[in-house]
C-alpha cells in the first residue's frame, strides 16, 4: 500500500508552463434545472506561466477570469457578462479573505486510483472546517509552481485532475479534459486598458456593481 502511494513521485514534473482545460458537470442531485441550463457546456481553462496564472470560467452567461501576477502577488478579476464588464483589483490579503472558507482544509488519502487525461490519479477526501467534504482525484506526476489559482486544492501534493466544488449554490465536478504544454503567450496576463469598470475588492463586496 505504501509503495503504491509513493509511485509517481519518481516521475514528477514541475508545472511552470501549461494550459489546463477542465470540463464542468452539474451534480444534478442538488441542482435546479435552471442552473443546469446556465452551466451546460461550461468549461474552466487555466493558463500557467512561471508563478503567474490566468483562470477562466466560460459559460453561456459570459466569461470570468482571475489573473494572478506571480511577481507582484496582485490578483485581478475580470467579469465579462455582455454589456457588464468589471475589473476587480485584489491584494494578497483580499485573496485570502475571499477564500477563507478553504483555510484549514485537511485531506485524507485513499489507496484508490484512476486514469484521467493519461495521468494516474489518487483519490482524496477534502474536509473543510465547517465539516463539509468533497472528493478529489490528483496526480503526483504534475506539481504546479504556484497553486494559488486553485485555492481549495493548494495543499495537495500534486495537480487536482477531478474535484467537486460549489459554483454559487450549485455543486459541480471539474474534470481535466486536456493539458497542453506549449508556451503560453505573455499577452494572456495583460490587463485591459479600457472598457471595464474598475473597482476594488471592498467596493465589489459592498454591492457597488
mmCIF file with all atom_site columns, C-alpha atoms in Angstrom:
data_model
loop_
_atom_site.group_PDB
_atom_site.id
_atom_site.type_symbol
_atom_site.label_atom_id
_atom_site.label_alt_id
_atom_site.label_comp_id
_atom_site.label_asym_id
_atom_site.label_entity_id
_atom_site.label_seq_id
_atom_site.pdbx_PDB_ins_code
_atom_site.Cartn_x
_atom_site.Cartn_y
_atom_site.Cartn_z
_atom_site.occupancy
_atom_site.B_iso_or_equiv
_atom_site.pdbx_formal_charge
_atom_site.auth_seq_id
_atom_site.auth_comp_id
_atom_site.auth_asym_id
_atom_site.auth_atom_id
_atom_site.pdbx_PDB_model_num
ATOM 1   C CA . UNK A 1 1   ? 0.000   0.000  0.000   1.00 0.00 ? 1   UNK A CA 1
ATOM 2   C CA . UNK A 1 2   ? 2.742   2.430  0.922   1.00 0.00 ? 2   UNK A CA 1
ATOM 3   C CA . UNK A 1 3   ? 4.521   1.575  -2.307  1.00 0.00 ? 3   UNK A CA 1
ATOM 4   C CA . UNK A 1 4   ? 1.510   2.394  -4.487  1.00 0.00 ? 4   UNK A CA 1
ATOM 5   C CA . UNK A 1 5   ? 1.069   5.728  -2.736  1.00 0.00 ? 5   UNK A CA 1
ATOM 6   C CA . UNK A 1 6   ? 4.652   6.791  -3.398  1.00 0.00 ? 6   UNK A CA 1
ATOM 7   C CA . UNK A 1 7   ? 4.711   5.740  -7.059  1.00 0.00 ? 7   UNK A CA 1
ATOM 8   C CA . UNK A 1 8   ? 4.714   8.804  -9.294  1.00 0.00 ? 8   UNK A CA 1
ATOM 9   C CA . UNK A 1 9   ? 6.972   10.877 -7.075  1.00 0.00 ? 9   UNK A CA 1
ATOM 10  C CA . UNK A 1 10  ? 9.808   9.481  -9.123  1.00 0.00 ? 10  UNK A CA 1
ATOM 11  C CA . UNK A 1 11  ? 8.432   10.988 -12.342 1.00 0.00 ? 11  UNK A CA 1
ATOM 12  C CA . UNK A 1 12  ? 7.112   14.283 -11.011 1.00 0.00 ? 12  UNK A CA 1
ATOM 13  C CA . UNK A 1 13  ? 7.173   17.211 -13.410 1.00 0.00 ? 13  UNK A CA 1
ATOM 14  C CA . UNK A 1 14  ? 7.177   20.777 -12.150 1.00 0.00 ? 14  UNK A CA 1
ATOM 15  C CA . UNK A 1 15  ? 4.386   22.560 -13.953 1.00 0.00 ? 15  UNK A CA 1
ATOM 16  C CA . UNK A 1 16  ? 5.653   26.001 -14.956 1.00 0.00 ? 16  UNK A CA 1
ATOM 17  C CA . UNK A 1 17  ? 4.042   26.361 -18.387 1.00 0.00 ? 17  UNK A CA 1
ATOM 18  C CA . UNK A 1 18  ? 0.767   24.757 -19.424 1.00 0.00 ? 18  UNK A CA 1
ATOM 19  C CA . UNK A 1 19  ? -2.832  25.237 -20.480 1.00 0.00 ? 19  UNK A CA 1
ATOM 20  C CA . UNK A 1 20  ? -5.192  23.016 -18.453 1.00 0.00 ? 20  UNK A CA 1
ATOM 21  C CA . UNK A 1 21  ? -8.804  22.599 -19.588 1.00 0.00 ? 21  UNK A CA 1
ATOM 22  C CA . UNK A 1 22  ? -11.485 21.339 -17.205 1.00 0.00 ? 22  UNK A CA 1
ATOM 23  C CA . UNK A 1 23  ? -14.963 20.230 -18.228 1.00 0.00 ? 23  UNK A CA 1
ATOM 24  C CA . UNK A 1 24  ? -17.677 21.200 -15.745 1.00 0.00 ? 24  UNK A CA 1
ATOM 25  C CA . UNK A 1 25  ? -20.506 18.802 -14.949 1.00 0.00 ? 25  UNK A CA 1
ATOM 26  C CA . UNK A 1 26  ? -23.539 19.663 -12.845 1.00 0.00 ? 26  UNK A CA 1
ATOM 27  C CA . UNK A 1 27  ? -24.172 17.347 -9.901  1.00 0.00 ? 27  UNK A CA 1
ATOM 28  C CA . UNK A 1 28  ? -27.856 17.064 -10.800 1.00 0.00 ? 28  UNK A CA 1
ATOM 29  C CA . UNK A 1 29  ? -28.977 15.651 -7.446  1.00 0.00 ? 29  UNK A CA 1
ATOM 30  C CA . UNK A 1 30  ? -28.698 19.085 -5.833  1.00 0.00 ? 30  UNK A CA 1
ATOM 31  C CA . UNK A 1 31  ? -29.130 21.456 -8.748  1.00 0.00 ? 31  UNK A CA 1
ATOM 32  C CA . UNK A 1 32  ? -32.146 23.167 -10.241 1.00 0.00 ? 32  UNK A CA 1
ATOM 33  C CA . UNK A 1 33  ? -32.794 22.691 -13.991 1.00 0.00 ? 33  UNK A CA 1
ATOM 34  C CA . UNK A 1 34  ? -32.280 26.419 -14.485 1.00 0.00 ? 34  UNK A CA 1
ATOM 35  C CA . UNK A 1 35  ? -28.765 26.305 -13.007 1.00 0.00 ? 35  UNK A CA 1
ATOM 36  C CA . UNK A 1 36  ? -28.005 23.256 -15.110 1.00 0.00 ? 36  UNK A CA 1
ATOM 37  C CA . UNK A 1 37  ? -29.091 25.102 -18.261 1.00 0.00 ? 37  UNK A CA 1
ATOM 38  C CA . UNK A 1 38  ? -26.900 28.102 -17.484 1.00 0.00 ? 38  UNK A CA 1
ATOM 39  C CA . UNK A 1 39  ? -23.839 25.947 -16.855 1.00 0.00 ? 39  UNK A CA 1
ATOM 40  C CA . UNK A 1 40  ? -24.462 23.421 -19.625 1.00 0.00 ? 40  UNK A CA 1
ATOM 41  C CA . UNK A 1 41  ? -21.215 23.032 -21.526 1.00 0.00 ? 41  UNK A CA 1
ATOM 42  C CA . UNK A 1 42  ? -19.284 25.360 -19.202 1.00 0.00 ? 42  UNK A CA 1
ATOM 43  C CA . UNK A 1 43  ? -15.513 24.975 -19.088 1.00 0.00 ? 43  UNK A CA 1
ATOM 44  C CA . UNK A 1 44  ? -12.638 26.210 -16.950 1.00 0.00 ? 44  UNK A CA 1
ATOM 45  C CA . UNK A 1 45  ? -9.274  26.919 -18.573 1.00 0.00 ? 45  UNK A CA 1
ATOM 46  C CA . UNK A 1 46  ? -6.111  27.544 -16.547 1.00 0.00 ? 46  UNK A CA 1
ATOM 47  C CA . UNK A 1 47  ? -3.064  29.196 -18.130 1.00 0.00 ? 47  UNK A CA 1
ATOM 48  C CA . UNK A 1 48  ? 0.175   28.755 -16.162 1.00 0.00 ? 48  UNK A CA 1
ATOM 49  C CA . UNK A 1 49  ? 3.414   30.601 -16.871 1.00 0.00 ? 49  UNK A CA 1
ATOM 50  C CA . UNK A 1 50  ? 6.069   30.543 -14.166 1.00 0.00 ? 50  UNK A CA 1
ATOM 51  C CA . UNK A 1 51  ? 4.329   31.558 -10.951 1.00 0.00 ? 51  UNK A CA 1
ATOM 52  C CA . UNK A 1 52  ? 1.640   33.537 -12.790 1.00 0.00 ? 52  UNK A CA 1
ATOM 53  C CA . UNK A 1 53  ? -1.754  32.125 -13.698 1.00 0.00 ? 53  UNK A CA 1
ATOM 54  C CA . UNK A 1 54  ? -4.946  33.034 -15.512 1.00 0.00 ? 54  UNK A CA 1
ATOM 55  C CA . UNK A 1 55  ? -8.098  31.048 -14.687 1.00 0.00 ? 55  UNK A CA 1
ATOM 56  C CA . UNK A 1 56  ? -11.069 31.450 -16.987 1.00 0.00 ? 56  UNK A CA 1
ATOM 57  C CA . UNK A 1 57  ? -14.623 30.282 -16.289 1.00 0.00 ? 57  UNK A CA 1
ATOM 58  C CA . UNK A 1 58  ? -16.531 30.221 -19.578 1.00 0.00 ? 58  UNK A CA 1
ATOM 59  C CA . UNK A 1 59  ? -20.290 29.657 -19.643 1.00 0.00 ? 59  UNK A CA 1
ATOM 60  C CA . UNK A 1 60  ? -23.345 30.741 -21.611 1.00 0.00 ? 60  UNK A CA 1
ATOM 61  C CA . UNK A 1 61  ? -23.571 33.733 -19.241 1.00 0.00 ? 61  UNK A CA 1
ATOM 62  C CA . UNK A 1 62  ? -20.138 35.051 -20.210 1.00 0.00 ? 62  UNK A CA 1
ATOM 63  C CA . UNK A 1 63  ? -16.552 34.802 -19.023 1.00 0.00 ? 63  UNK A CA 1
ATOM 64  C CA . UNK A 1 64  ? -14.899 35.426 -15.678 1.00 0.00 ? 64  UNK A CA 1
ATOM 65  C CA . UNK A 1 65  ? -11.114 35.437 -15.485 1.00 0.00 ? 65  UNK A CA 1
ATOM 66  C CA . UNK A 1 66  ? -8.828  35.576 -12.453 1.00 0.00 ? 66  UNK A CA 1
ATOM 67  C CA . UNK A 1 67  ? -5.257  36.691 -13.158 1.00 0.00 ? 67  UNK A CA 1
ATOM 68  C CA . UNK A 1 68  ? -2.572  36.184 -10.515 1.00 0.00 ? 68  UNK A CA 1
ATOM 69  C CA . UNK A 1 69  ? 0.697   38.078 -11.080 1.00 0.00 ? 69  UNK A CA 1
ATOM 70  C CA . UNK A 1 70  ? 3.393   35.785 -9.736  1.00 0.00 ? 70  UNK A CA 1
ATOM 71  C CA . UNK A 1 71  ? 5.892   38.631 -9.312  1.00 0.00 ? 71  UNK A CA 1
ATOM 72  C CA . UNK A 1 72  ? 3.782   41.303 -7.620  1.00 0.00 ? 72  UNK A CA 1
ATOM 73  C CA . UNK A 1 73  ? 1.300   38.939 -5.971  1.00 0.00 ? 73  UNK A CA 1
ATOM 74  C CA . UNK A 1 74  ? -1.566  41.115 -7.203  1.00 0.00 ? 74  UNK A CA 1
ATOM 75  C CA . UNK A 1 75  ? -4.826  39.485 -8.288  1.00 0.00 ? 75  UNK A CA 1
ATOM 76  C CA . UNK A 1 76  ? -7.260  40.870 -10.848 1.00 0.00 ? 76  UNK A CA 1
ATOM 77  C CA . UNK A 1 77  ? -10.727 39.508 -11.585 1.00 0.00 ? 77  UNK A CA 1
ATOM 78  C CA . UNK A 1 78  ? -12.296 40.329 -14.961 1.00 0.00 ? 78  UNK A CA 1
ATOM 79  C CA . UNK A 1 79  ? -16.049 39.796 -15.259 1.00 0.00 ? 79  UNK A CA 1
ATOM 80  C CA . UNK A 1 80  ? -17.357 39.957 -18.817 1.00 0.00 ? 80  UNK A CA 1
ATOM 81  C CA . UNK A 1 81  ? -21.088 39.324 -18.998 1.00 0.00 ? 81  UNK A CA 1
ATOM 82  C CA . UNK A 1 82  ? -22.299 41.012 -22.171 1.00 0.00 ? 82  UNK A CA 1
ATOM 83  C CA . UNK A 1 83  ? -22.500 44.750 -21.556 1.00 0.00 ? 83  UNK A CA 1
ATOM 84  C CA . UNK A 1 84  ? -21.490 44.325 -17.914 1.00 0.00 ? 84  UNK A CA 1
ATOM 85  C CA . UNK A 1 85  ? -17.709 44.413 -17.675 1.00 0.00 ? 85  UNK A CA 1
ATOM 86  C CA . UNK A 1 86  ? -15.927 44.747 -14.330 1.00 0.00 ? 86  UNK A CA 1
ATOM 87  C CA . UNK A 1 87  ? -12.278 44.726 -13.341 1.00 0.00 ? 87  UNK A CA 1
ATOM 88  C CA . UNK A 1 88  ? -11.811 43.973 -9.634  1.00 0.00 ? 88  UNK A CA 1
ATOM 89  C CA . UNK A 1 89  ? -8.373  44.556 -8.138  1.00 0.00 ? 89  UNK A CA 1
ATOM 90  C CA . UNK A 1 90  ? -7.312  42.469 -5.162  1.00 0.00 ? 90  UNK A CA 1
ATOM 91  C CA . UNK A 1 91  ? -4.372  42.350 -2.765  1.00 0.00 ? 91  UNK A CA 1
ATOM 92  C CA . UNK A 1 92  ? -2.991  39.119 -1.320  1.00 0.00 ? 92  UNK A CA 1
ATOM 93  C CA . UNK A 1 93  ? -4.965  39.895 1.861   1.00 0.00 ? 93  UNK A CA 1
ATOM 94  C CA . UNK A 1 94  ? -8.156  40.284 -0.227  1.00 0.00 ? 94  UNK A CA 1
ATOM 95  C CA . UNK A 1 95  ? -7.444  36.965 -1.952  1.00 0.00 ? 95  UNK A CA 1
ATOM 96  C CA . UNK A 1 96  ? -7.058  35.176 1.360   1.00 0.00 ? 96  UNK A CA 1
ATOM 97  C CA . UNK A 1 97  ? -10.241 36.810 2.649   1.00 0.00 ? 97  UNK A CA 1
ATOM 98  C CA . UNK A 1 98  ? -12.230 35.732 -0.423  1.00 0.00 ? 98  UNK A CA 1
ATOM 99  C CA . UNK A 1 99  ? -11.002 32.148 0.022   1.00 0.00 ? 99  UNK A CA 1
ATOM 100 C CA . UNK A 1 100 ? -11.123 31.982 3.818   1.00 0.00 ? 100 UNK A CA 1
ATOM 101 C CA . UNK A 1 101 ? -13.683 29.144 3.795   1.00 0.00 ? 101 UNK A CA 1
ATOM 102 C CA . UNK A 1 102 ? -10.946 26.935 2.295   1.00 0.00 ? 102 UNK A CA 1
ATOM 103 C CA . UNK A 1 103 ? -8.381  27.677 5.001   1.00 0.00 ? 103 UNK A CA 1
ATOM 104 C CA . UNK A 1 104 ? -7.668  24.716 7.233   1.00 0.00 ? 104 UNK A CA 1
ATOM 105 C CA . UNK A 1 105 ? -8.771  22.060 4.724   1.00 0.00 ? 105 UNK A CA 1
ATOM 106 C CA . UNK A 1 106 ? -7.479  18.603 5.630   1.00 0.00 ? 106 UNK A CA 1
ATOM 107 C CA . UNK A 1 107 ? -7.087  15.748 3.151   1.00 0.00 ? 107 UNK A CA 1
ATOM 108 C CA . UNK A 1 108 ? -7.488  12.021 3.739   1.00 0.00 ? 108 UNK A CA 1
ATOM 109 C CA . UNK A 1 109 ? -5.784  9.892  1.084   1.00 0.00 ? 109 UNK A CA 1
ATOM 110 C CA . UNK A 1 110 ? -7.127  6.593  -0.217  1.00 0.00 ? 110 UNK A CA 1
ATOM 111 C CA . UNK A 1 111 ? -5.456  3.676  -1.956  1.00 0.00 ? 111 UNK A CA 1
ATOM 112 C CA . UNK A 1 112 ? -7.823  4.168  -4.915  1.00 0.00 ? 112 UNK A CA 1
ATOM 113 C CA . UNK A 1 113 ? -6.664  5.242  -8.355  1.00 0.00 ? 113 UNK A CA 1
ATOM 114 C CA . UNK A 1 114 ? -8.000  6.028  -11.817 1.00 0.00 ? 114 UNK A CA 1
ATOM 115 C CA . UNK A 1 115 ? -6.555  7.451  -15.028 1.00 0.00 ? 115 UNK A CA 1
ATOM 116 C CA . UNK A 1 116 ? -7.602  10.940 -16.127 1.00 0.00 ? 116 UNK A CA 1
ATOM 117 C CA . UNK A 1 117 ? -6.213  12.514 -19.332 1.00 0.00 ? 117 UNK A CA 1
ATOM 118 C CA . UNK A 1 118 ? -3.475  9.886  -19.321 1.00 0.00 ? 118 UNK A CA 1
ATOM 119 C CA . UNK A 1 119 ? -2.303  10.508 -15.740 1.00 0.00 ? 119 UNK A CA 1
ATOM 120 C CA . UNK A 1 120 ? -2.557  8.165  -12.776 1.00 0.00 ? 120 UNK A CA 1
ATOM 121 C CA . UNK A 1 121 ? -4.690  9.894  -10.164 1.00 0.00 ? 121 UNK A CA 1
ATOM 122 C CA . UNK A 1 122 ? -5.156  9.099  -6.480  1.00 0.00 ? 122 UNK A CA 1
ATOM 123 C CA . UNK A 1 123 ? -8.377  9.669  -4.556  1.00 0.00 ? 123 UNK A CA 1
ATOM 124 C CA . UNK A 1 124 ? -8.500  12.066 -1.613  1.00 0.00 ? 124 UNK A CA 1
ATOM 125 C CA . UNK A 1 125 ? -11.297 13.432 0.546   1.00 0.00 ? 125 UNK A CA 1
ATOM 126 C CA . UNK A 1 126 ? -11.062 17.095 1.471   1.00 0.00 ? 126 UNK A CA 1
ATOM 127 C CA . UNK A 1 127 ? -12.728 18.270 4.675   1.00 0.00 ? 127 UNK A CA 1
ATOM 128 C CA . UNK A 1 128 ? -13.477 21.952 5.323   1.00 0.00 ? 128 UNK A CA 1
ATOM 129 C CA . UNK A 1 129 ? -13.551 23.466 8.790   1.00 0.00 ? 129 UNK A CA 1
ATOM 130 C CA . UNK A 1 130 ? -17.370 23.656 8.583   1.00 0.00 ? 130 UNK A CA 1
ATOM 131 C CA . UNK A 1 131 ? -17.446 19.861 8.308   1.00 0.00 ? 131 UNK A CA 1
ATOM 132 C CA . UNK A 1 132 ? -18.399 19.653 4.638   1.00 0.00 ? 132 UNK A CA 1
ATOM 133 C CA . UNK A 1 133 ? -16.395 17.343 2.383   1.00 0.00 ? 133 UNK A CA 1
ATOM 134 C CA . UNK A 1 134 ? -15.505 16.955 -1.288  1.00 0.00 ? 134 UNK A CA 1
ATOM 135 C CA . UNK A 1 135 ? -13.833 14.259 -3.357  1.00 0.00 ? 135 UNK A CA 1
ATOM 136 C CA . UNK A 1 136 ? -10.753 14.955 -5.460  1.00 0.00 ? 136 UNK A CA 1
ATOM 137 C CA . UNK A 1 137 ? -8.507  12.873 -7.693  1.00 0.00 ? 137 UNK A CA 1
ATOM 138 C CA . UNK A 1 138 ? -4.991  14.270 -8.105  1.00 0.00 ? 138 UNK A CA 1
ATOM 139 C CA . UNK A 1 139 ? -1.812  13.247 -9.862  1.00 0.00 ? 139 UNK A CA 1
ATOM 140 C CA . UNK A 1 140 ? 1.624   13.392 -8.270  1.00 0.00 ? 140 UNK A CA 1
ATOM 141 C CA . UNK A 1 141 ? 3.157   13.441 -11.746 1.00 0.00 ? 141 UNK A CA 1
ATOM 142 C CA . UNK A 1 142 ? 2.464   17.184 -12.105 1.00 0.00 ? 142 UNK A CA 1
ATOM 143 C CA . UNK A 1 143 ? 3.241   19.825 -9.460  1.00 0.00 ? 143 UNK A CA 1
ATOM 144 C CA . UNK A 1 144 ? 2.263   23.445 -10.272 1.00 0.00 ? 144 UNK A CA 1
ATOM 145 C CA . UNK A 1 145 ? 4.915   26.058 -9.426  1.00 0.00 ? 145 UNK A CA 1
ATOM 146 C CA . UNK A 1 146 ? 2.207   28.181 -7.791  1.00 0.00 ? 146 UNK A CA 1
ATOM 147 C CA . UNK A 1 147 ? -1.065  26.593 -6.650  1.00 0.00 ? 147 UNK A CA 1
ATOM 148 C CA . UNK A 1 148 ? -2.952  29.727 -5.552  1.00 0.00 ? 148 UNK A CA 1
ATOM 149 C CA . UNK A 1 149 ? -5.063  29.530 -8.740  1.00 0.00 ? 149 UNK A CA 1
ATOM 150 C CA . UNK A 1 150 ? -6.961  26.590 -7.201  1.00 0.00 ? 150 UNK A CA 1
ATOM 151 C CA . UNK A 1 151 ? -7.120  27.578 -3.558  1.00 0.00 ? 151 UNK A CA 1
ATOM 152 C CA . UNK A 1 152 ? -9.152  24.673 -2.218  1.00 0.00 ? 152 UNK A CA 1
ATOM 153 C CA . UNK A 1 153 ? -6.638  22.175 -3.645  1.00 0.00 ? 153 UNK A CA 1
ATOM 154 C CA . UNK A 1 154 ? -3.432  24.097 -2.972  1.00 0.00 ? 154 UNK A CA 1
ATOM 155 C CA . UNK A 1 155 ? -2.251  21.752 -0.209  1.00 0.00 ? 155 UNK A CA 1
ATOM 156 C CA . UNK A 1 156 ? -2.470  18.626 -2.337  1.00 0.00 ? 156 UNK A CA 1
ATOM 157 C CA . UNK A 1 157 ? 0.897   17.036 -3.251  1.00 0.00 ? 157 UNK A CA 1
ATOM 158 C CA . UNK A 1 158 ? 0.158   17.384 -6.952  1.00 0.00 ? 158 UNK A CA 1
ATOM 159 C CA . UNK A 1 159 ? -2.358  18.669 -9.516  1.00 0.00 ? 159 UNK A CA 1
ATOM 160 C CA . UNK A 1 160 ? -6.106  18.152 -8.974  1.00 0.00 ? 160 UNK A CA 1
ATOM 161 C CA . UNK A 1 161 ? -7.399  16.370 -12.085 1.00 0.00 ? 161 UNK A CA 1
ATOM 162 C CA . UNK A 1 162 ? -11.005 15.941 -10.926 1.00 0.00 ? 162 UNK A CA 1
ATOM 163 C CA . UNK A 1 163 ? -12.701 17.622 -7.993  1.00 0.00 ? 163 UNK A CA 1
ATOM 164 C CA . UNK A 1 164 ? -16.035 18.719 -6.598  1.00 0.00 ? 164 UNK A CA 1
ATOM 165 C CA . UNK A 1 165 ? -16.717 22.356 -5.778  1.00 0.00 ? 165 UNK A CA 1
ATOM 166 C CA . UNK A 1 166 ? -19.601 24.761 -5.286  1.00 0.00 ? 166 UNK A CA 1
ATOM 167 C CA . UNK A 1 167 ? -20.358 27.279 -8.001  1.00 0.00 ? 167 UNK A CA 1
ATOM 168 C CA . UNK A 1 168 ? -22.752 29.685 -6.359  1.00 0.00 ? 168 UNK A CA 1
ATOM 169 C CA . UNK A 1 169 ? -25.378 27.389 -4.838  1.00 0.00 ? 169 UNK A CA 1
ATOM 170 C CA . UNK A 1 170 ? -24.697 24.612 -7.323  1.00 0.00 ? 170 UNK A CA 1
ATOM 171 C CA . UNK A 1 171 ? -22.339 21.676 -6.787  1.00 0.00 ? 171 UNK A CA 1
ATOM 172 C CA . UNK A 1 172 ? -20.283 20.829 -9.845  1.00 0.00 ? 172 UNK A CA 1
ATOM 173 C CA . UNK A 1 173 ? -17.479 18.456 -10.792 1.00 0.00 ? 173 UNK A CA 1
ATOM 174 C CA . UNK A 1 174 ? -14.404 19.712 -12.642 1.00 0.00 ? 174 UNK A CA 1
ATOM 175 C CA . UNK A 1 175 ? -12.530 17.122 -14.739 1.00 0.00 ? 175 UNK A CA 1
ATOM 176 C CA . UNK A 1 176 ? -9.393  17.752 -16.781 1.00 0.00 ? 176 UNK A CA 1
ATOM 177 C CA . UNK A 1 177 ? -10.002 17.107 -20.479 1.00 0.00 ? 177 UNK A CA 1
ATOM 178 C CA . UNK A 1 178 ? -6.617  18.218 -21.853 1.00 0.00 ? 178 UNK A CA 1
ATOM 179 C CA . UNK A 1 179 ? -3.236  19.536 -20.704 1.00 0.00 ? 179 UNK A CA 1
ATOM 180 C CA . UNK A 1 180 ? -1.173  21.398 -23.297 1.00 0.00 ? 180 UNK A CA 1
ATOM 181 C CA . UNK A 1 181 ? 2.486   22.115 -22.571 1.00 0.00 ? 181 UNK A CA 1
ATOM 182 C CA . UNK A 1 182 ? 3.014   24.613 -25.405 1.00 0.00 ? 182 UNK A CA 1
ATOM 183 C CA . UNK A 1 183 ? 4.304   28.074 -24.411 1.00 0.00 ? 183 UNK A CA 1
ATOM 184 C CA . UNK A 1 184 ? 1.610   30.387 -23.021 1.00 0.00 ? 184 UNK A CA 1
ATOM 185 C CA . UNK A 1 185 ? 1.699   33.895 -24.571 1.00 0.00 ? 185 UNK A CA 1
ATOM 186 C CA . UNK A 1 186 ? 2.547   36.691 -22.134 1.00 0.00 ? 186 UNK A CA 1
ATOM 187 C CA . UNK A 1 187 ? -0.448  38.595 -23.526 1.00 0.00 ? 187 UNK A CA 1
ATOM 188 C CA . UNK A 1 188 ? -2.704  36.184 -21.624 1.00 0.00 ? 188 UNK A CA 1
ATOM 189 C CA . UNK A 1 189 ? -1.720  38.073 -18.466 1.00 0.00 ? 189 UNK A CA 1
ATOM 190 C CA . UNK A 1 190 ? -2.188  41.585 -19.861 1.00 0.00 ? 190 UNK A CA 1
ATOM 191 C CA . UNK A 1 191 ? -4.940  43.634 -18.236 1.00 0.00 ? 191 UNK A CA 1
ATOM 192 C CA . UNK A 1 192 ? -7.381  45.558 -20.461 1.00 0.00 ? 192 UNK A CA 1
ATOM 193 C CA . UNK A 1 193 ? -6.706  49.279 -20.646 1.00 0.00 ? 193 UNK A CA 1
ATOM 194 C CA . UNK A 1 194 ? -10.338 50.301 -21.145 1.00 0.00 ? 194 UNK A CA 1
ATOM 195 C CA . UNK A 1 195 ? -13.900 49.045 -21.432 1.00 0.00 ? 195 UNK A CA 1
ATOM 196 C CA . UNK A 1 196 ? -14.150 47.785 -17.860 1.00 0.00 ? 196 UNK A CA 1
ATOM 197 C CA . UNK A 1 197 ? -15.472 49.428 -14.737 1.00 0.00 ? 197 UNK A CA 1
ATOM 198 C CA . UNK A 1 198 ? -12.590 49.246 -12.255 1.00 0.00 ? 198 UNK A CA 1
ATOM 199 C CA . UNK A 1 199 ? -13.328 48.649 -8.590  1.00 0.00 ? 199 UNK A CA 1
ATOM 200 C CA . UNK A 1 200 ? -11.523 47.425 -5.512  1.00 0.00 ? 200 UNK A CA 1
ATOM 201 C CA . UNK A 1 201 ? -12.374 44.166 -3.798  1.00 0.00 ? 201 UNK A CA 1
ATOM 202 C CA . UNK A 1 202 ? -14.024 46.123 -0.968  1.00 0.00 ? 202 UNK A CA 1
ATOM 203 C CA . UNK A 1 203 ? -16.186 48.030 -3.462  1.00 0.00 ? 203 UNK A CA 1
ATOM 204 C CA . UNK A 1 204 ? -17.212 44.824 -5.216  1.00 0.00 ? 204 UNK A CA 1
ATOM 205 C CA . UNK A 1 205 ? -18.254 43.269 -1.890  1.00 0.00 ? 205 UNK A CA 1
ATOM 206 C CA . UNK A 1 206 ? -20.211 46.376 -0.932  1.00 0.00 ? 206 UNK A CA 1
ATOM 207 C CA . UNK A 1 207 ? -22.701 45.976 -3.733  1.00 0.00 ? 207 UNK A CA 1
ATOM 208 C CA . UNK A 1 208 ? -21.077 48.655 -5.817  1.00 0.00 ? 208 UNK A CA 1
ATOM 209 C CA . UNK A 1 209 ? -21.881 46.867 -9.084  1.00 0.00 ? 209 UNK A CA 1
#
